[in-house]
C-alpha cells in the first residue's frame, strides 16, 4: 500500500532509506525511527548458478543481503521492541527454498534455510518480551526480478509441474499472510513458517 494511501486514511506513514548490506548504518536509521510494532523483512538478492560454478563474490553478495543484512536489521528492530516493552511482530519473507532445494539455487536456499533457523531461535529469545517472530515462505512469485526465470520455457514448465495448484504466485497471494501474522489473530503464533507454495513442498 502506498504511503499516500495510508496517510489519506489518517494513518502515520513514512519511508526509510536503508542499505541492509551496511548493518551499522541500517541499525542507526532503524534505532532513530523506532520503536516499531511490526517489522516485515523483505530485502532479498539472488544470483542463480549451478553449485559448481558459484563464485565467491556472488556467494558473498547473496549471503550479505539475505542472511547478514536480514539478521542485523531484525536485531536492530528487536532491540527497539524490547526497550519499548510493548511486544511486536517480526515477519521475514523467506522462501519455500528454506524447506527444500532447487536447481541453480544452492546459495539462495542456504540463506533461506538459515533464516528459518534464525527465526526459531529468535522466537525463543524474544517470546518473553511478547515479540513474535515468524516467516512467510512463498513459491515462485511473478515480479520483474523473476521474469527471466519465467521466460525460460523449460524452467517455467518445471515450476508449474511442482506447484500443485498449477500456477505461479502473485504478490497479492502474500498480502493476506502478512496481515494475518502482523495482527492479533496470530497472537499465539511464533517460531514457525507459513508456506504459500501452492503445494510445492507437499511432495
JSON list of N, CA and C in Angstrom, two decimals, residues 121-187:
[
{"chain": "A", "resi": 121, "resn": "UNK", "atom": "N", "xyz": [15.15, -19.57, 16.65]},
{"chain": "A", "resi": 121, "resn": "UNK", "atom": "CA", "xyz": [15.94, -19.17, 17.82]},
{"chain": "A", "resi": 121, "resn": "UNK", "atom": "C", "xyz": [15.51, -17.81, 18.34]},
{"chain": "A", "resi": 122, "resn": "UNK", "atom": "N", "xyz": [15.25, -16.86, 17.43]},
{"chain": "A", "resi": 122, "resn": "UNK", "atom": "CA", "xyz": [14.81, -15.53, 17.86]},
{"chain": "A", "resi": 122, "resn": "UNK", "atom": "C", "xyz": [13.46, -15.60, 18.57]},
{"chain": "A", "resi": 123, "resn": "UNK", "atom": "N", "xyz": [12.60, -16.49, 18.10]},
{"chain": "A", "resi": 123, "resn": "UNK", "atom": "CA", "xyz": [11.28, -16.65, 18.73]},
{"chain": "A", "resi": 123, "resn": "UNK", "atom": "C", "xyz": [11.43, -17.10, 20.18]},
{"chain": "A", "resi": 124, "resn": "UNK", "atom": "N", "xyz": [12.39, -17.99, 20.42]},
{"chain": "A", "resi": 124, "resn": "UNK", "atom": "CA", "xyz": [12.63, -18.46, 21.79]},
{"chain": "A", "resi": 124, "resn": "UNK", "atom": "C", "xyz": [13.13, -17.32, 22.67]},
{"chain": "A", "resi": 125, "resn": "UNK", "atom": "N", "xyz": [14.07, -16.54, 22.17]},
{"chain": "A", "resi": 125, "resn": "UNK", "atom": "CA", "xyz": [14.66, -15.46, 22.96]},
{"chain": "A", "resi": 125, "resn": "UNK", "atom": "C", "xyz": [13.70, -14.29, 23.16]},
{"chain": "A", "resi": 126, "resn": "UNK", "atom": "N", "xyz": [12.91, -13.98, 22.16]},
{"chain": "A", "resi": 126, "resn": "UNK", "atom": "CA", "xyz": [12.08, -12.78, 22.22]},
{"chain": "A", "resi": 126, "resn": "UNK", "atom": "C", "xyz": [10.67, -13.05, 22.74]},
{"chain": "A", "resi": 127, "resn": "UNK", "atom": "N", "xyz": [10.30, -14.33, 22.84]},
{"chain": "A", "resi": 127, "resn": "UNK", "atom": "CA", "xyz": [8.97, -14.67, 23.36]},
{"chain": "A", "resi": 127, "resn": "UNK", "atom": "C", "xyz": [8.65, -14.05, 24.71]},
{"chain": "A", "resi": 128, "resn": "UNK", "atom": "N", "xyz": [9.59, -14.07, 25.67]},
{"chain": "A", "resi": 128, "resn": "UNK", "atom": "CA", "xyz": [9.30, -13.46, 26.96]},
{"chain": "A", "resi": 128, "resn": "UNK", "atom": "C", "xyz": [9.00, -11.96, 26.89]},
{"chain": "A", "resi": 129, "resn": "UNK", "atom": "N", "xyz": [9.37, -11.33, 25.78]},
{"chain": "A", "resi": 129, "resn": "UNK", "atom": "CA", "xyz": [9.08, -9.91, 25.59]},
{"chain": "A", "resi": 129, "resn": "UNK", "atom": "C", "xyz": [7.80, -9.70, 24.76]},
{"chain": "A", "resi": 130, "resn": "UNK", "atom": "N", "xyz": [7.07, -10.79, 24.54]},
{"chain": "A", "resi": 130, "resn": "UNK", "atom": "CA", "xyz": [5.84, -10.76, 23.75]},
{"chain": "A", "resi": 130, "resn": "UNK", "atom": "C", "xyz": [6.11, -10.30, 22.31]},
{"chain": "A", "resi": 131, "resn": "UNK", "atom": "N", "xyz": [7.26, -10.67, 21.81]},
{"chain": "A", "resi": 131, "resn": "UNK", "atom": "CA", "xyz": [7.61, -10.39, 20.42]},
{"chain": "A", "resi": 131, "resn": "UNK", "atom": "C", "xyz": [7.54, -11.70, 19.65]},
{"chain": "A", "resi": 132, "resn": "UNK", "atom": "N", "xyz": [6.68, -11.73, 18.64]},
{"chain": "A", "resi": 132, "resn": "UNK", "atom": "CA", "xyz": [6.51, -12.92, 17.83]},
{"chain": "A", "resi": 132, "resn": "UNK", "atom": "C", "xyz": [7.39, -12.83, 16.59]},
{"chain": "A", "resi": 133, "resn": "UNK", "atom": "N", "xyz": [7.98, -13.96, 16.21]},
{"chain": "A", "resi": 133, "resn": "UNK", "atom": "CA", "xyz": [8.90, -14.00, 15.08]},
{"chain": "A", "resi": 133, "resn": "UNK", "atom": "C", "xyz": [8.51, -15.17, 14.18]},
{"chain": "A", "resi": 134, "resn": "UNK", "atom": "N", "xyz": [8.16, -14.87, 12.93]},
{"chain": "A", "resi": 134, "resn": "UNK", "atom": "CA", "xyz": [7.71, -15.91, 12.00]},
{"chain": "A", "resi": 134, "resn": "UNK", "atom": "C", "xyz": [8.25, -15.63, 10.60]},
{"chain": "A", "resi": 135, "resn": "UNK", "atom": "N", "xyz": [8.12, -16.61, 9.74]},
{"chain": "A", "resi": 135, "resn": "UNK", "atom": "CA", "xyz": [8.47, -16.42, 8.33]},
{"chain": "A", "resi": 135, "resn": "UNK", "atom": "C", "xyz": [7.27, -16.72, 7.44]},
{"chain": "A", "resi": 136, "resn": "UNK", "atom": "N", "xyz": [7.29, -16.09, 6.29]},
{"chain": "A", "resi": 136, "resn": "UNK", "atom": "CA", "xyz": [6.39, -16.41, 5.19]},
{"chain": "A", "resi": 136, "resn": "UNK", "atom": "C", "xyz": [7.25, -16.98, 4.07]},
{"chain": "A", "resi": 137, "resn": "UNK", "atom": "N", "xyz": [6.85, -18.11, 3.54]},
{"chain": "A", "resi": 137, "resn": "UNK", "atom": "CA", "xyz": [7.68, -18.84, 2.59]},
{"chain": "A", "resi": 137, "resn": "UNK", "atom": "C", "xyz": [6.93, -19.02, 1.26]},
{"chain": "A", "resi": 138, "resn": "UNK", "atom": "N", "xyz": [7.08, -18.07, 0.36]},
{"chain": "A", "resi": 138, "resn": "UNK", "atom": "CA", "xyz": [6.37, -18.18, -0.91]},
{"chain": "A", "resi": 138, "resn": "UNK", "atom": "C", "xyz": [7.06, -19.12, -1.89]},
{"chain": "A", "resi": 139, "resn": "UNK", "atom": "N", "xyz": [6.27, -19.57, -2.85]},
{"chain": "A", "resi": 139, "resn": "UNK", "atom": "CA", "xyz": [6.81, -20.24, -4.01]},
{"chain": "A", "resi": 139, "resn": "UNK", "atom": "C", "xyz": [7.31, -19.17, -4.99]},
{"chain": "A", "resi": 140, "resn": "UNK", "atom": "N", "xyz": [7.53, -19.53, -6.23]},
{"chain": "A", "resi": 140, "resn": "UNK", "atom": "CA", "xyz": [7.95, -18.55, -7.24]},
{"chain": "A", "resi": 140, "resn": "UNK", "atom": "C", "xyz": [6.84, -17.51, -7.43]},
{"chain": "A", "resi": 141, "resn": "UNK", "atom": "N", "xyz": [7.19, -16.26, -7.24]},
{"chain": "A", "resi": 141, "resn": "UNK", "atom": "CA", "xyz": [6.25, -15.15, -7.37]},
{"chain": "A", "resi": 141, "resn": "UNK", "atom": "C", "xyz": [6.61, -14.35, -8.61]},
{"chain": "A", "resi": 142, "resn": "UNK", "atom": "N", "xyz": [5.61, -14.02, -9.40]},
{"chain": "A", "resi": 142, "resn": "UNK", "atom": "CA", "xyz": [5.86, -13.22, -10.61]},
{"chain": "A", "resi": 142, "resn": "UNK", "atom": "C", "xyz": [6.15, -11.77, -10.23]},
{"chain": "A", "resi": 143, "resn": "UNK", "atom": "N", "xyz": [7.36, -11.36, -10.48]},
{"chain": "A", "resi": 143, "resn": "UNK", "atom": "CA", "xyz": [7.80, -9.98, -10.31]},
{"chain": "A", "resi": 143, "resn": "UNK", "atom": "C", "xyz": [8.76, -9.67, -11.45]},
{"chain": "A", "resi": 144, "resn": "UNK", "atom": "N", "xyz": [9.10, -8.40, -11.65]},
{"chain": "A", "resi": 144, "resn": "UNK", "atom": "CA", "xyz": [10.10, -8.09, -12.69]},
{"chain": "A", "resi": 144, "resn": "UNK", "atom": "C", "xyz": [11.42, -8.83, -12.50]},
{"chain": "A", "resi": 145, "resn": "UNK", "atom": "N", "xyz": [11.80, -9.08, -11.24]},
{"chain": "A", "resi": 145, "resn": "UNK", "atom": "CA", "xyz": [13.05, -9.78, -10.99]},
{"chain": "A", "resi": 145, "resn": "UNK", "atom": "C", "xyz": [12.98, -11.26, -11.36]},
{"chain": "A", "resi": 146, "resn": "UNK", "atom": "N", "xyz": [11.78, -11.83, -11.28]},
{"chain": "A", "resi": 146, "resn": "UNK", "atom": "CA", "xyz": [11.66, -13.27, -11.58]},
{"chain": "A", "resi": 146, "resn": "UNK", "atom": "C", "xyz": [11.33, -13.55, -13.04]},
{"chain": "A", "resi": 147, "resn": "UNK", "atom": "N", "xyz": [11.05, -12.51, -13.82]},
{"chain": "A", "resi": 147, "resn": "UNK", "atom": "CA", "xyz": [10.64, -12.74, -15.21]},
{"chain": "A", "resi": 147, "resn": "UNK", "atom": "C", "xyz": [11.68, -13.48, -16.05]},
{"chain": "A", "resi": 148, "resn": "UNK", "atom": "N", "xyz": [12.99, -13.27, -15.84]},
{"chain": "A", "resi": 148, "resn": "UNK", "atom": "CA", "xyz": [13.95, -14.05, -16.62]},
{"chain": "A", "resi": 148, "resn": "UNK", "atom": "C", "xyz": [13.78, -15.57, -16.43]},
{"chain": "A", "resi": 149, "resn": "UNK", "atom": "N", "xyz": [13.40, -15.97, -15.23]},
{"chain": "A", "resi": 149, "resn": "UNK", "atom": "CA", "xyz": [13.14, -17.40, -14.98]},
{"chain": "A", "resi": 149, "resn": "UNK", "atom": "C", "xyz": [11.91, -17.86, -15.73]},
{"chain": "A", "resi": 150, "resn": "UNK", "atom": "N", "xyz": [10.84, -17.09, -15.67]},
{"chain": "A", "resi": 150, "resn": "UNK", "atom": "CA", "xyz": [9.60, -17.48, -16.33]},
{"chain": "A", "resi": 150, "resn": "UNK", "atom": "C", "xyz": [9.71, -17.40, -17.85]},
{"chain": "A", "resi": 151, "resn": "UNK", "atom": "N", "xyz": [10.65, -16.61, -18.35]},
{"chain": "A", "resi": 151, "resn": "UNK", "atom": "CA", "xyz": [10.82, -16.52, -19.80]},
{"chain": "A", "resi": 151, "resn": "UNK", "atom": "C", "xyz": [11.56, -17.70, -20.38]},
{"chain": "A", "resi": 152, "resn": "UNK", "atom": "N", "xyz": [12.11, -18.54, -19.53]},
{"chain": "A", "resi": 152, "resn": "UNK", "atom": "CA", "xyz": [12.77, -19.78, -19.97]},
{"chain": "A", "resi": 152, "resn": "UNK", "atom": "C", "xyz": [11.70, -20.88, -19.96]},
{"chain": "A", "resi": 153, "resn": "UNK", "atom": "N", "xyz": [11.27, -21.36, -21.13]},
{"chain": "A", "resi": 153, "resn": "UNK", "atom": "CA", "xyz": [10.17, -22.33, -21.17]},
{"chain": "A", "resi": 153, "resn": "UNK", "atom": "C", "xyz": [10.43, -23.58, -20.33]},
{"chain": "A", "resi": 154, "resn": "UNK", "atom": "N", "xyz": [11.67, -24.05, -20.32]},
{"chain": "A", "resi": 154, "resn": "UNK", "atom": "CA", "xyz": [11.99, -25.26, -19.56]},
{"chain": "A", "resi": 154, "resn": "UNK", "atom": "C", "xyz": [11.83, -25.01, -18.06]},
{"chain": "A", "resi": 155, "resn": "UNK", "atom": "N", "xyz": [12.33, -23.87, -17.60]},
{"chain": "A", "resi": 155, "resn": "UNK", "atom": "CA", "xyz": [12.21, -23.55, -16.18]},
{"chain": "A", "resi": 155, "resn": "UNK", "atom": "C", "xyz": [10.76, -23.27, -15.81]},
{"chain": "A", "resi": 156, "resn": "UNK", "atom": "N", "xyz": [10.04, -22.57, -16.66]},
{"chain": "A", "resi": 156, "resn": "UNK", "atom": "CA", "xyz": [8.63, -22.27, -16.39]},
{"chain": "A", "resi": 156, "resn": "UNK", "atom": "C", "xyz": [7.82, -23.56, -16.27]},
{"chain": "A", "resi": 157, "resn": "UNK", "atom": "N", "xyz": [8.12, -24.52, -17.14]},
{"chain": "A", "resi": 157, "resn": "UNK", "atom": "CA", "xyz": [7.41, -25.81, -17.08]},
{"chain": "A", "resi": 157, "resn": "UNK", "atom": "C", "xyz": [7.75, -26.57, -15.81]},
{"chain": "A", "resi": 158, "resn": "UNK", "atom": "N", "xyz": [9.02, -26.49, -15.41]},
{"chain": "A", "resi": 158, "resn": "UNK", "atom": "CA", "xyz": [9.44, -27.15, -14.16]},
{"chain": "A", "resi": 158, "resn": "UNK", "atom": "C", "xyz": [8.71, -26.55, -12.97]},
{"chain": "A", "resi": 159, "resn": "UNK", "atom": "N", "xyz": [8.60, -25.22, -12.94]},
{"chain": "A", "resi": 159, "resn": "UNK", "atom": "CA", "xyz": [7.92, -24.55, -11.84]},
{"chain": "A", "resi": 159, "resn": "UNK", "atom": "C", "xyz": [6.46, -24.98, -11.77]},
{"chain": "A", "resi": 160, "resn": "UNK", "atom": "N", "xyz": [5.79, -24.93, -12.90]},
{"chain": "A", "resi": 160, "resn": "UNK", "atom": "CA", "xyz": [4.37, -25.28, -12.93]},
{"chain": "A", "resi": 160, "resn": "UNK", "atom": "C", "xyz": [4.15, -26.74, -12.53]},
{"chain": "A", "resi": 161, "resn": "UNK", "atom": "N", "xyz": [5.07, -27.61, -12.92]},
{"chain": "A", "resi": 161, "resn": "UNK", "atom": "CA", "xyz": [4.93, -29.03, -12.59]},
{"chain": "A", "resi": 161, "resn": "UNK", "atom": "C", "xyz": [5.05, -29.29, -11.10]},
{"chain": "A", "resi": 162, "resn": "UNK", "atom": "N", "xyz": [5.74, -28.41, -10.38]},
{"chain": "A", "resi": 162, "resn": "UNK", "atom": "CA", "xyz": [5.95, -28.61, -8.94]},
{"chain": "A", "resi": 162, "resn": "UNK", "atom": "C", "xyz": [4.84, -27.97, -8.09]},
{"chain": "A", "resi": 163, "resn": "UNK", "atom": "N", "xyz": [4.14, -27.00, -8.65]},
{"chain": "A", "resi": 163, "resn": "UNK", "atom": "CA", "xyz": [3.09, -26.29, -7.89]},
{"chain": "A", "resi": 163, "resn": "UNK", "atom": "C", "xyz": [1.77, -27.00, -8.12]},
{"chain": "A", "resi": 164, "resn": "UNK", "atom": "N", "xyz": [1.23, -27.59, -7.08]},
{"chain": "A", "resi": 164, "resn": "UNK", "atom": "CA", "xyz": [0.04, -28.42, -7.21]},
{"chain": "A", "resi": 164, "resn": "UNK", "atom": "C", "xyz": [-1.19, -27.63, -7.65]},
{"chain": "A", "resi": 165, "resn": "UNK", "atom": "N", "xyz": [-1.20, -26.33, -7.37]},
{"chain": "A", "resi": 165, "resn": "UNK", "atom": "CA", "xyz": [-2.33, -25.51, -7.81]},
{"chain": "A", "resi": 165, "resn": "UNK", "atom": "C", "xyz": [-2.17, -25.05, -9.25]},
{"chain": "A", "resi": 166, "resn": "UNK", "atom": "N", "xyz": [-1.07, -25.39, -9.88]},
{"chain": "A", "resi": 166, "resn": "UNK", "atom": "CA", "xyz": [-0.92, -25.19, -11.31]},
{"chain": "A", "resi": 166, "resn": "UNK", "atom": "C", "xyz": [-0.61, -23.79, -11.78]},
{"chain": "A", "resi": 167, "resn": "UNK", "atom": "N", "xyz": [-0.18, -22.91, -10.88]},
{"chain": "A", "resi": 167, "resn": "UNK", "atom": "CA", "xyz": [0.17, -21.56, -11.31]},
{"chain": "A", "resi": 167, "resn": "UNK", "atom": "C", "xyz": [1.24, -21.00, -10.40]},
{"chain": "A", "resi": 168, "resn": "UNK", "atom": "N", "xyz": [1.97, -20.03, -10.90]},
{"chain": "A", "resi": 168, "resn": "UNK", "atom": "CA", "xyz": [2.93, -19.31, -10.08]},
{"chain": "A", "resi": 168, "resn": "UNK", "atom": "C", "xyz": [2.19, -18.35, -9.16]},
{"chain": "A", "resi": 169, "resn": "UNK", "atom": "N", "xyz": [2.88, -17.88, -8.14]},
{"chain": "A", "resi": 169, "resn": "UNK", "atom": "CA", "xyz": [2.26, -16.97, -7.20]},
{"chain": "A", "resi": 169, "resn": "UNK", "atom": "C", "xyz": [2.28, -15.53, -7.70]},
{"chain": "A", "resi": 170, "resn": "UNK", "atom": "N", "xyz": [1.39, -14.72, -7.15]},
{"chain": "A", "resi": 170, "resn": "UNK", "atom": "CA", "xyz": [1.36, -13.28, -7.40]},
{"chain": "A", "resi": 170, "resn": "UNK", "atom": "C", "xyz": [1.61, -12.57, -6.07]},
{"chain": "A", "resi": 171, "resn": "UNK", "atom": "N", "xyz": [2.03, -11.32, -6.14]},
{"chain": "A", "resi": 171, "resn": "UNK", "atom": "CA", "xyz": [2.31, -10.57, -4.92]},
{"chain": "A", "resi": 171, "resn": "UNK", "atom": "C", "xyz": [1.10, -10.56, -3.99]},
{"chain": "A", "resi": 172, "resn": "UNK", "atom": "N", "xyz": [-0.09, -10.48, -4.59]},
{"chain": "A", "resi": 172, "resn": "UNK", "atom": "CA", "xyz": [-1.31, -10.44, -3.78]},
{"chain": "A", "resi": 172, "resn": "UNK", "atom": "C", "xyz": [-1.48, -11.70, -2.93]},
{"chain": "A", "resi": 173, "resn": "UNK", "atom": "N", "xyz": [-0.88, -12.81, -3.35]},
{"chain": "A", "resi": 173, "resn": "UNK", "atom": "CA", "xyz": [-1.00, -14.05, -2.59]},
{"chain": "A", "resi": 173, "resn": "UNK", "atom": "C", "xyz": [-0.28, -13.97, -1.25]},
{"chain": "A", "resi": 174, "resn": "UNK", "atom": "N", "xyz": [0.63, -13.03, -1.11]},
{"chain": "A", "resi": 174, "resn": "UNK", "atom": "CA", "xyz": [1.41, -12.90, 0.12]},
{"chain": "A", "resi": 174, "resn": "UNK", "atom": "C", "xyz": [0.76, -11.92, 1.10]},
{"chain": "A", "resi": 175, "resn": "UNK", "atom": "N", "xyz": [-0.01, -10.99, 0.58]},
{"chain": "A", "resi": 175, "resn": "UNK", "atom": "CA", "xyz": [-0.51, -9.88, 1.39]},
{"chain": "A", "resi": 175, "resn": "UNK", "atom": "C", "xyz": [-1.34, -10.34, 2.59]},
{"chain": "A", "resi": 176, "resn": "UNK", "atom": "N", "xyz": [-2.24, -11.27, 2.36]},
{"chain": "A", "resi": 176, "resn": "UNK", "atom": "CA", "xyz": [-3.11, -11.72, 3.45]},
{"chain": "A", "resi": 176, "resn": "UNK", "atom": "C", "xyz": [-2.33, -12.37, 4.57]},
{"chain": "A", "resi": 177, "resn": "UNK", "atom": "N", "xyz": [-1.28, -13.11, 4.20]},
{"chain": "A", "resi": 177, "resn": "UNK", "atom": "CA", "xyz": [-0.46, -13.77, 5.21]},
{"chain": "A", "resi": 177, "resn": "UNK", "atom": "C", "xyz": [0.28, -12.75, 6.07]},
{"chain": "A", "resi": 178, "resn": "UNK", "atom": "N", "xyz": [0.75, -11.68, 5.45]},
{"chain": "A", "resi": 178, "resn": "UNK", "atom": "CA", "xyz": [1.43, -10.64, 6.20]},
{"chain": "A", "resi": 178, "resn": "UNK", "atom": "C", "xyz": [0.47, -9.98, 7.19]},
{"chain": "A", "resi": 179, "resn": "UNK", "atom": "N", "xyz": [-0.71, -9.63, 6.73]},
{"chain": "A", "resi": 179, "resn": "UNK", "atom": "CA", "xyz": [-1.70, -9.00, 7.59]},
{"chain": "A", "resi": 179, "resn": "UNK", "atom": "C", "xyz": [-2.06, -9.93, 8.75]},
{"chain": "A", "resi": 180, "resn": "UNK", "atom": "N", "xyz": [-2.22, -11.21, 8.45]},
{"chain": "A", "resi": 180, "resn": "UNK", "atom": "CA", "xyz": [-2.58, -12.19, 9.48]},
{"chain": "A", "resi": 180, "resn": "UNK", "atom": "C", "xyz": [-1.49, -12.29, 10.55]},
{"chain": "A", "resi": 181, "resn": "UNK", "atom": "N", "xyz": [-0.24, -12.50, 10.14]},
{"chain": "A", "resi": 181, "resn": "UNK", "atom": "CA", "xyz": [0.84, -12.67, 11.11]},
{"chain": "A", "resi": 181, "resn": "UNK", "atom": "C", "xyz": [1.14, -11.39, 11.88]},
{"chain": "A", "resi": 182, "resn": "UNK", "atom": "N", "xyz": [0.82, -10.25, 11.28]},
{"chain": "A", "resi": 182, "resn": "UNK", "atom": "CA", "xyz": [1.07, -8.98, 11.95]},
{"chain": "A", "resi": 182, "resn": "UNK", "atom": "C", "xyz": [0.03, -8.67, 13.03]},
{"chain": "A", "resi": 183, "resn": "UNK", "atom": "N", "xyz": [-1.15, -9.28, 12.91]},
{"chain": "A", "resi": 183, "resn": "UNK", "atom": "CA", "xyz": [-2.27, -8.88, 13.75]},
{"chain": "A", "resi": 183, "resn": "UNK", "atom": "C", "xyz": [-2.56, -9.79, 14.92]},
{"chain": "A", "resi": 184, "resn": "UNK", "atom": "N", "xyz": [-3.58, -9.42, 15.67]},
{"chain": "A", "resi": 184, "resn": "UNK", "atom": "CA", "xyz": [-3.94, -10.13, 16.88]},
{"chain": "A", "resi": 184, "resn": "UNK", "atom": "C", "xyz": [-4.46, -11.54, 16.62]},
{"chain": "A", "resi": 185, "resn": "UNK", "atom": "N", "xyz": [-4.96, -11.80, 15.42]},
{"chain": "A", "resi": 185, "resn": "UNK", "atom": "CA", "xyz": [-5.45, -13.15, 15.11]},
{"chain": "A", "resi": 185, "resn": "UNK", "atom": "C", "xyz": [-4.34, -14.19, 15.18]},
{"chain": "A", "resi": 186, "resn": "UNK", "atom": "N", "xyz": [-3.09, -13.72, 15.08]},
{"chain": "A", "resi": 186, "resn": "UNK", "atom": "CA", "xyz": [-1.94, -14.64, 15.14]},
{"chain": "A", "resi": 186, "resn": "UNK", "atom": "C", "xyz": [-1.18, -14.48, 16.45]},
{"chain": "A", "resi": 187, "resn": "UNK", "atom": "N", "xyz": [-1.87, -14.05, 17.51]},
{"chain": "A", "resi": 187, "resn": "UNK", "atom": "CA", "xyz": [-1.20, -13.71, 18.76]},
{"chain": "A", "resi": 187, "resn": "UNK", "atom": "C", "xyz": [-0.54, -14.90, 19.46]}
]
